[in-house]
Short mmCIF file of C-alpha atoms and ligand atoms in Angstrom, two decimals:
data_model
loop_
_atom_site.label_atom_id
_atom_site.label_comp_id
_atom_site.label_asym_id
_atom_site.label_seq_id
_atom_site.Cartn_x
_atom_site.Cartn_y
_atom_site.Cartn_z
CA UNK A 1 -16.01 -15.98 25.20
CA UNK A 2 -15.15 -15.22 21.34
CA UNK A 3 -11.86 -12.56 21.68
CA UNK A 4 -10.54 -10.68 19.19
CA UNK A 5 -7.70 -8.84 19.30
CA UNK A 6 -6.73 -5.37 17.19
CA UNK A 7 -2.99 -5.55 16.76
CA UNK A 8 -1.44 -2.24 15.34
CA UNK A 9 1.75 -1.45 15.50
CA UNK A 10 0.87 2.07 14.01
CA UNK A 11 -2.25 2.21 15.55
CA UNK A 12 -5.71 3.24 14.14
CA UNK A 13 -7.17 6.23 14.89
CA UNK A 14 -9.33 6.31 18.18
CA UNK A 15 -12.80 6.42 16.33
CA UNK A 16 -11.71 3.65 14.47
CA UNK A 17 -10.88 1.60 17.33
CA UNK A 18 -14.55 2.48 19.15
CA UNK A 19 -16.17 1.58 15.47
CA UNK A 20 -14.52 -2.05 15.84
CA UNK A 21 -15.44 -2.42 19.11
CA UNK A 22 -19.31 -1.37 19.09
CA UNK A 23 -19.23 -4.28 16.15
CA UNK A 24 -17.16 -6.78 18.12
CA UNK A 25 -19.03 -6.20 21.31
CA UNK A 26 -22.44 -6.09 19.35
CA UNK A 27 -21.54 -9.81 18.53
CA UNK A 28 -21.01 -10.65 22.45
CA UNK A 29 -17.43 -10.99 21.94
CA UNK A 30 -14.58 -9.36 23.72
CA UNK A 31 -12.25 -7.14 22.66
CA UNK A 32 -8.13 -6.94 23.21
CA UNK A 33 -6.10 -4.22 22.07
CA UNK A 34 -2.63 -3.87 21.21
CA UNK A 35 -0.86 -0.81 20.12
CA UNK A 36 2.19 0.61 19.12
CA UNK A 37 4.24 -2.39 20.47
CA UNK A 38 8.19 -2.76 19.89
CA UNK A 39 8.76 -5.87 20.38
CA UNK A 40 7.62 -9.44 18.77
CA UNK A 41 7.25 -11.28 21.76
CA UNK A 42 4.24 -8.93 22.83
CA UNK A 43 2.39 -9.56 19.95
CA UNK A 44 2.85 -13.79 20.49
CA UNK A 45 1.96 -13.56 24.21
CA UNK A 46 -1.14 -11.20 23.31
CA UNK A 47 -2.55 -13.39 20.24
CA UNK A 48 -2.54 -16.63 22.59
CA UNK A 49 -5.57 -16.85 23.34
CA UNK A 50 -7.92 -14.72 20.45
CA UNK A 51 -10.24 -16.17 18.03
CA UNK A 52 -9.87 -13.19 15.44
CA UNK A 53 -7.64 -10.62 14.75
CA UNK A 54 -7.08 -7.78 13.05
CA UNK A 55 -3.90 -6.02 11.71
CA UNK A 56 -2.40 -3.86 9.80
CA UNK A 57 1.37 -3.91 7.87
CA UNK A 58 1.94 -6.08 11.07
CA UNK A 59 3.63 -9.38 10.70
CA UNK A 60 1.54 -12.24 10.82
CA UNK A 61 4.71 -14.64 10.60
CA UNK A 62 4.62 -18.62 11.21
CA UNK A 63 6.15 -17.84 14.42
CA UNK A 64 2.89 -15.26 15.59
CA UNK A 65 0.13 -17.52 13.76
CA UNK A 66 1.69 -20.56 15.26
CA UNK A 67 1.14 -19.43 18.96
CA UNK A 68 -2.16 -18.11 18.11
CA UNK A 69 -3.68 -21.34 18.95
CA UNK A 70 -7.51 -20.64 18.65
CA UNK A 71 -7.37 -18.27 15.39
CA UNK A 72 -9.76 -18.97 13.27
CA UNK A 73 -9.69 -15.78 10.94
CA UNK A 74 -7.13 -13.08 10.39
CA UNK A 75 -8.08 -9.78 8.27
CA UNK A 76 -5.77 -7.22 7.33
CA UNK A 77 -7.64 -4.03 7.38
CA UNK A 78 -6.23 -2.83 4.14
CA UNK A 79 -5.26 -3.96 0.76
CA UNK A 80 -1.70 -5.50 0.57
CA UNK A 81 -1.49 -9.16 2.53
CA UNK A 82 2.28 -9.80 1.99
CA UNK A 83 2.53 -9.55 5.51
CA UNK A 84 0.56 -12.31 6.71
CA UNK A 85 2.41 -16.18 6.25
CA UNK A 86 -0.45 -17.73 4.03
CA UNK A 87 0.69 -20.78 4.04
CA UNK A 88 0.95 -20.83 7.76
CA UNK A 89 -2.65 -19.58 7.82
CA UNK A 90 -3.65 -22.70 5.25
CA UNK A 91 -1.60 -25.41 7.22
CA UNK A 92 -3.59 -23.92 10.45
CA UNK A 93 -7.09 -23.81 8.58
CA UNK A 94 -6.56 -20.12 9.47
CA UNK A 95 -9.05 -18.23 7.51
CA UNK A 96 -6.76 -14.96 6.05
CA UNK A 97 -8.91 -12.02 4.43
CA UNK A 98 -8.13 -8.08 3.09
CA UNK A 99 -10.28 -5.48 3.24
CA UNK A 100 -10.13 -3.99 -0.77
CA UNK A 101 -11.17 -0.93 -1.04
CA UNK A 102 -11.90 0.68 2.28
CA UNK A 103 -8.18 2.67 2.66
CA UNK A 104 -7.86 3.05 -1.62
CA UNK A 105 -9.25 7.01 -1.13
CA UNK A 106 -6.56 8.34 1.33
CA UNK A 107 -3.87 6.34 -0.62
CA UNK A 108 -4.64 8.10 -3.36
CA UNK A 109 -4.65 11.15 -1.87
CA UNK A 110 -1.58 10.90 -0.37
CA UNK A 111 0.31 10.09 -3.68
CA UNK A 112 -1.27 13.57 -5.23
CA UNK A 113 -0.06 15.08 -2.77
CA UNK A 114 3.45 14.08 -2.39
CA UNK A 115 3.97 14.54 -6.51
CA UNK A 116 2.47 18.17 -5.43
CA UNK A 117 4.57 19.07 -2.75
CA UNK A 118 7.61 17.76 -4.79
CA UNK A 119 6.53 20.06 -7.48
CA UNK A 120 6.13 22.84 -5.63
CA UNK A 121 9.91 22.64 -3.91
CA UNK A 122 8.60 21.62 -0.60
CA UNK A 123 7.07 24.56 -0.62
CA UNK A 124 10.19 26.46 -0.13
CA UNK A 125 9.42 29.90 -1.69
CA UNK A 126 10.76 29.02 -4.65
CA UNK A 127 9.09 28.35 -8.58
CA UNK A 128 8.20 25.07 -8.50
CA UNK A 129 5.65 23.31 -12.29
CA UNK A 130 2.02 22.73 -11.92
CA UNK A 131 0.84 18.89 -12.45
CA UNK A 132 -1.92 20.07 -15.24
CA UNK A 133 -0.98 19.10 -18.80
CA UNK A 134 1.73 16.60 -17.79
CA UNK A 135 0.63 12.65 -18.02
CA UNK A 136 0.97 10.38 -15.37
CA UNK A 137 0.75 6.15 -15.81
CA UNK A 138 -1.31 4.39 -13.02
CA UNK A 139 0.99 1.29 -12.98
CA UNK A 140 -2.25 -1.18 -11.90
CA UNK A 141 -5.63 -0.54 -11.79
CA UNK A 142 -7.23 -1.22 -9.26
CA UNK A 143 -9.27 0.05 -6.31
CA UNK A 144 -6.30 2.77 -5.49
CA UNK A 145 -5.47 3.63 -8.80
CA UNK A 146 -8.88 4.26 -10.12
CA UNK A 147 -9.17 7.10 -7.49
CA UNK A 148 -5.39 8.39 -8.66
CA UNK A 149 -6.42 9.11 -12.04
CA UNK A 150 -9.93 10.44 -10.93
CA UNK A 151 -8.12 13.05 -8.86
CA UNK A 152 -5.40 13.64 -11.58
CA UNK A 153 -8.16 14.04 -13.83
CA UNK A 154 -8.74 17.05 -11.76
CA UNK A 155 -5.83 18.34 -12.18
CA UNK A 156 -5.84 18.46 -15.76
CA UNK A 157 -3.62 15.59 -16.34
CA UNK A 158 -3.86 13.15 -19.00
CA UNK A 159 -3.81 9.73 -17.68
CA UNK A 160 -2.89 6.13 -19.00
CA UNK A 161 -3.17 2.94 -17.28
CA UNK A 162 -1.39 -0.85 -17.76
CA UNK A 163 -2.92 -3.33 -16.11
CA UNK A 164 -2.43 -7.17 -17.57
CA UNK A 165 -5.75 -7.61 -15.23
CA UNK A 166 -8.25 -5.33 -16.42
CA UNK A 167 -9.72 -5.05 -20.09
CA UNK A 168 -8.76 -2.47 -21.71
CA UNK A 169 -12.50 -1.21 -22.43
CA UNK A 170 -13.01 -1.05 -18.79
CA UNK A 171 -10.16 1.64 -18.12
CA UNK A 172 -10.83 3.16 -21.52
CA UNK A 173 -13.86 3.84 -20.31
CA UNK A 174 -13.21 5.51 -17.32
CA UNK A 175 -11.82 8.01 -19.48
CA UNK A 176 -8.24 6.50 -18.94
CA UNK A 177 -5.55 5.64 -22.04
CA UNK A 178 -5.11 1.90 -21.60
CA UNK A 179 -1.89 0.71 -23.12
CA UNK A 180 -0.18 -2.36 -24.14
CA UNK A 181 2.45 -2.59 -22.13
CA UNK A 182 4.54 -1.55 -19.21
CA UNK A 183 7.32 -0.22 -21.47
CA UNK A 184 4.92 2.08 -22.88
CA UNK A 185 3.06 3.02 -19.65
CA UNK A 186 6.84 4.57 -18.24
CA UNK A 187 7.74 5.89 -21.72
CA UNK A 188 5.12 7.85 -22.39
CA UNK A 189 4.34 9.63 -18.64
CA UNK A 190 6.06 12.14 -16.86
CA UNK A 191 4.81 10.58 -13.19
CA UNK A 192 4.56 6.52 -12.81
CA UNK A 193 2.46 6.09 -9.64
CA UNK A 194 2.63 2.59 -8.64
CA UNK A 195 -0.42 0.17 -7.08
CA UNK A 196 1.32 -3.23 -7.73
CA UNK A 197 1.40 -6.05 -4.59
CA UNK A 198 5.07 -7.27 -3.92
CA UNK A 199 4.82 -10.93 -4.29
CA UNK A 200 7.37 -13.14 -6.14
CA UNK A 201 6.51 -11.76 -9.59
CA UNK A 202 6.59 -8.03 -8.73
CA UNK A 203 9.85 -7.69 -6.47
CA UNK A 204 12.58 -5.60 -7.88
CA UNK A 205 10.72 -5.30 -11.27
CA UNK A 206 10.56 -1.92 -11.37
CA UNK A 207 14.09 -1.79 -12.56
CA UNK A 208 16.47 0.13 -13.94
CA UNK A 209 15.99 -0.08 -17.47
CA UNK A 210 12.12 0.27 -17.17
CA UNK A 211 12.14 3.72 -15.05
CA UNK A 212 14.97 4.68 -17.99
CA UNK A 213 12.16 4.79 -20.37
CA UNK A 214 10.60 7.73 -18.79
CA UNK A 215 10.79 10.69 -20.61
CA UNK A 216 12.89 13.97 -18.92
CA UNK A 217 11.75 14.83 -15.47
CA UNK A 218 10.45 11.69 -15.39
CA UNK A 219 8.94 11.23 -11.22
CA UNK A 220 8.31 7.97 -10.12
CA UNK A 221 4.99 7.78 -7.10
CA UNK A 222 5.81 4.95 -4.93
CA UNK A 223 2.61 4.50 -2.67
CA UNK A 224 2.90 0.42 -2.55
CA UNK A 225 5.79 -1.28 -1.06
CA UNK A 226 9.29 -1.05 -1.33
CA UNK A 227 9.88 -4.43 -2.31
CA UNK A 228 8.76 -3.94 -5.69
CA UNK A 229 11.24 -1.53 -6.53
CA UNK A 230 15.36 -2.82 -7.19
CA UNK A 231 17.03 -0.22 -5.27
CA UNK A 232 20.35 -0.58 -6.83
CA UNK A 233 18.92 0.27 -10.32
CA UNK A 234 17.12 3.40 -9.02
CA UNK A 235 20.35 4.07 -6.97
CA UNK A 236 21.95 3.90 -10.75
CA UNK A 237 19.28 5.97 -11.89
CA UNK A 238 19.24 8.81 -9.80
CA UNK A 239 23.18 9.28 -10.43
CA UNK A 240 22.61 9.14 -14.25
CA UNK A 241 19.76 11.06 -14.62
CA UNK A 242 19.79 13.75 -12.58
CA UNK A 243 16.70 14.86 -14.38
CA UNK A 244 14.99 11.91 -12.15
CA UNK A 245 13.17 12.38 -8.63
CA UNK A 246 11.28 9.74 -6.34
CA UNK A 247 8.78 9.99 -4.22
CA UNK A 248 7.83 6.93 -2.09
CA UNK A 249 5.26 6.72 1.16
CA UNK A 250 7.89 3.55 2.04
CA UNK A 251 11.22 5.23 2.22
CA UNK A 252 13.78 2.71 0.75
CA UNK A 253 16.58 0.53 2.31
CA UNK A 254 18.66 3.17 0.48
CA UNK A 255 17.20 6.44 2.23
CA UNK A 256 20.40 7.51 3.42
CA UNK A 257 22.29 7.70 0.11
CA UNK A 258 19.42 9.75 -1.50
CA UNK A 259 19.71 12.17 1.54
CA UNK A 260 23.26 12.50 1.30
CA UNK A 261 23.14 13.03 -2.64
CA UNK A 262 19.76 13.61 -4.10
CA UNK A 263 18.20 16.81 -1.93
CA UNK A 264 15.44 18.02 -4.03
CA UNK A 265 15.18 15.59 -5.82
CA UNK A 266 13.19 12.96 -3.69
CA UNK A 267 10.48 12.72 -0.87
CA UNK A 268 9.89 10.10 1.38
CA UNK A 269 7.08 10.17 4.25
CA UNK A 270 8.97 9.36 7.81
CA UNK A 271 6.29 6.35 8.43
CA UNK A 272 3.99 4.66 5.92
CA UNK A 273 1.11 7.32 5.72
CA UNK A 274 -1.25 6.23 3.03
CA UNK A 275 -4.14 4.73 4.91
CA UNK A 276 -3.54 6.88 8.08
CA UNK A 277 -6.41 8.88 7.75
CA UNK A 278 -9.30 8.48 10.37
CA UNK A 279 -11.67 7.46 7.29
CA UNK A 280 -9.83 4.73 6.27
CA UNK A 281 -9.12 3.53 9.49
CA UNK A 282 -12.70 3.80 10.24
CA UNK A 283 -13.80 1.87 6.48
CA UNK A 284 -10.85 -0.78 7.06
CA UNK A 285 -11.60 -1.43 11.01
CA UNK A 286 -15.31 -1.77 10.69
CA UNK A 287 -15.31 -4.15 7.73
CA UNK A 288 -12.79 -5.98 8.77
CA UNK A 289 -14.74 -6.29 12.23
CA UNK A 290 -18.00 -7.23 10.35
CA UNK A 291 -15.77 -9.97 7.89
CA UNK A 292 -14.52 -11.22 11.42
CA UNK A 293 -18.16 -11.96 12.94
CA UNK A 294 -19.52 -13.17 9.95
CA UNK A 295 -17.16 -15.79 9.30
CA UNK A 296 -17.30 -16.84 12.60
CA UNK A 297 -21.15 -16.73 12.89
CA UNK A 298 -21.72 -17.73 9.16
CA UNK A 299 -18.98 -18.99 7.89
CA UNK A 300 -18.48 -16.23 5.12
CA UNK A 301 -15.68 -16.37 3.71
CA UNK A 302 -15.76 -13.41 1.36
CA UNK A 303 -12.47 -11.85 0.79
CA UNK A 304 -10.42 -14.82 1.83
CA UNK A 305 -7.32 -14.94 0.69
CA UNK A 306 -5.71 -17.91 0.95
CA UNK A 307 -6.65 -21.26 -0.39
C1 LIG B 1 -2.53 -1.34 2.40
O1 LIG B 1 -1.98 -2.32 1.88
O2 LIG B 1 -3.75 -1.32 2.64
C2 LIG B 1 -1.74 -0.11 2.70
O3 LIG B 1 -0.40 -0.30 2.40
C3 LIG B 1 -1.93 0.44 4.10
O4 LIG B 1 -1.08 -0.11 5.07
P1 LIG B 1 -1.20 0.32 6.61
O5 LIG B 1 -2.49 -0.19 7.14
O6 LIG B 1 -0.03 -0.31 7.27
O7 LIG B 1 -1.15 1.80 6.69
#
């Protein structure tokens, strides 16, 4: 029989996990669960014998997709596939797919609300600024930061975009500032929220003398990875500028320094928190359930990743 396994480490929320199985077992296939495991080796002994799988921020590494010796397809029920070994998946004729889209709203969410709550002093009694009037850069525009300038939008912020990607008319007309380049996307905003992947372009280019350009009180909105940022210019930053304040959903390597130095003037989430809503979960788990049986009844390959 066709198996396919669910391999969280943080796992989805319970409705989620009945959504992906009504759709797996709708198929006639079976489905395995694995959840909140600590240890590699349980994820190689449990993908031995599946035919799909999906994860999350899990590590599909050689080592995993190399004892998985039936997988045909692996989806990642969210947006960011720097997890999964592609070219392990290619060598394998493993079919590797995301699921854009279905987590972007909570995401989003999430980053409003950390730049709120860091406004606001943790909420700490004391006078804290309001968001309205102050412009914030959506660094990437895609499905998450289209819904981070909607929402700023409603709170009266001004918003610009770069994105080497998209034309400018289509952000323009979203009601967005599109601007040249990156330089002038962190000069001209108070708040950078960032939607970049980390691949070998992006790592460690959001450097020091880019987040310098960033005007006083300048709050960078880390809801990607933590990859993309180079820690020891930020670490440089935050002692020069003590104007500057980060907020990440991905605490950094670093996390220790900025709690021994920087109190106030950061906030980092204690576990990756952006898609853990029971929505996305839901959005994520059932289409990557549906992308699962449709490649392996039809042979779609929408959303594939690798080559
Ligand atoms: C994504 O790339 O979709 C997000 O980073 C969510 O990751 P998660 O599924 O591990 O929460």
């Amino acid at each position: 029989m066709t198996k396919v396994l669910i391999a969280t480490d943080k796992p989805f929320a319970p409705a989620a996990v009945n959504a992906i199985r009504e759709v797996v077992e709708g198929a006639g296939y079976e489905l395995a669960l694995l959840e909140s495991y600590t240890d590699k080796a349980e994820l190689i002994a449990a993908v031995a014998d599946v035919d799909g799988m999906i994860i999350r921020s899990d590590k599909a590494t050689r080592e995993v997709l190399e004892a998985a010796k039936n997988l045909k397809v692996i989806v990642r029920a969210g947006a960011g596939y720097d997890n999964i070994d592609l070219e392990a998946c290619t060598e394998k004729g493993i079919v590797a797919m995301n699921t854009p889209g279905q987590n972007s709203n909570a995401v989003a969410e999430l980053a409003l609300g950390m730049m709120v709550f860091l406004a606001r002093k943790g909420y700490n009694g004391k006078a804290g600024v309001e968001l309205r009037g102050k412009n914030i850069g959506i660094h990437a525009y895609g499905n998450v930061g289209k819904h981070v300038a909607n929402i700023a939008k409603g709170f009266g912020m001004t918003v610009y975009a770069f994105d080497p990607f998209v034309a400018k008319e289509a952000i323009e007309a979203d009601g967005v500032k599109a601007v040249d380049t990156v330089e002038e996307l962190y000069s001209t905003c108070h708040y950078v929220s960032l939607h970049i992947p980390a691949n070998d372009k992006t790592k460690k280019s959001i450097n020091y003398d880019l987040l310098n350009k960033m005007p006083e009180g300048g709050i960078l909105v880390n809801t990607a990875r933590k990859e993309v940022i180079d820690e020891e210019g930020m670490l440089k930053l935050m002692a020069d500028r003590n104007d500057f304040a980060y907020i990440s959903d991905i605490a950094p390597d670093c996390k220790d320094e900025f709690a021994a130095k920087y109190e106030g003037r950061f906030f980092f989430t204690p576990k990756k928190m952006g898609a853990q809503t029971a929505e996305a979960n839901i959005n994520a788990g059932i289409a990557g359930a549906n992308q699962i049986v449709n490649l392996i009844e039809k042979g779609d390959e929408t959303f594939r990743v690798n080559k």
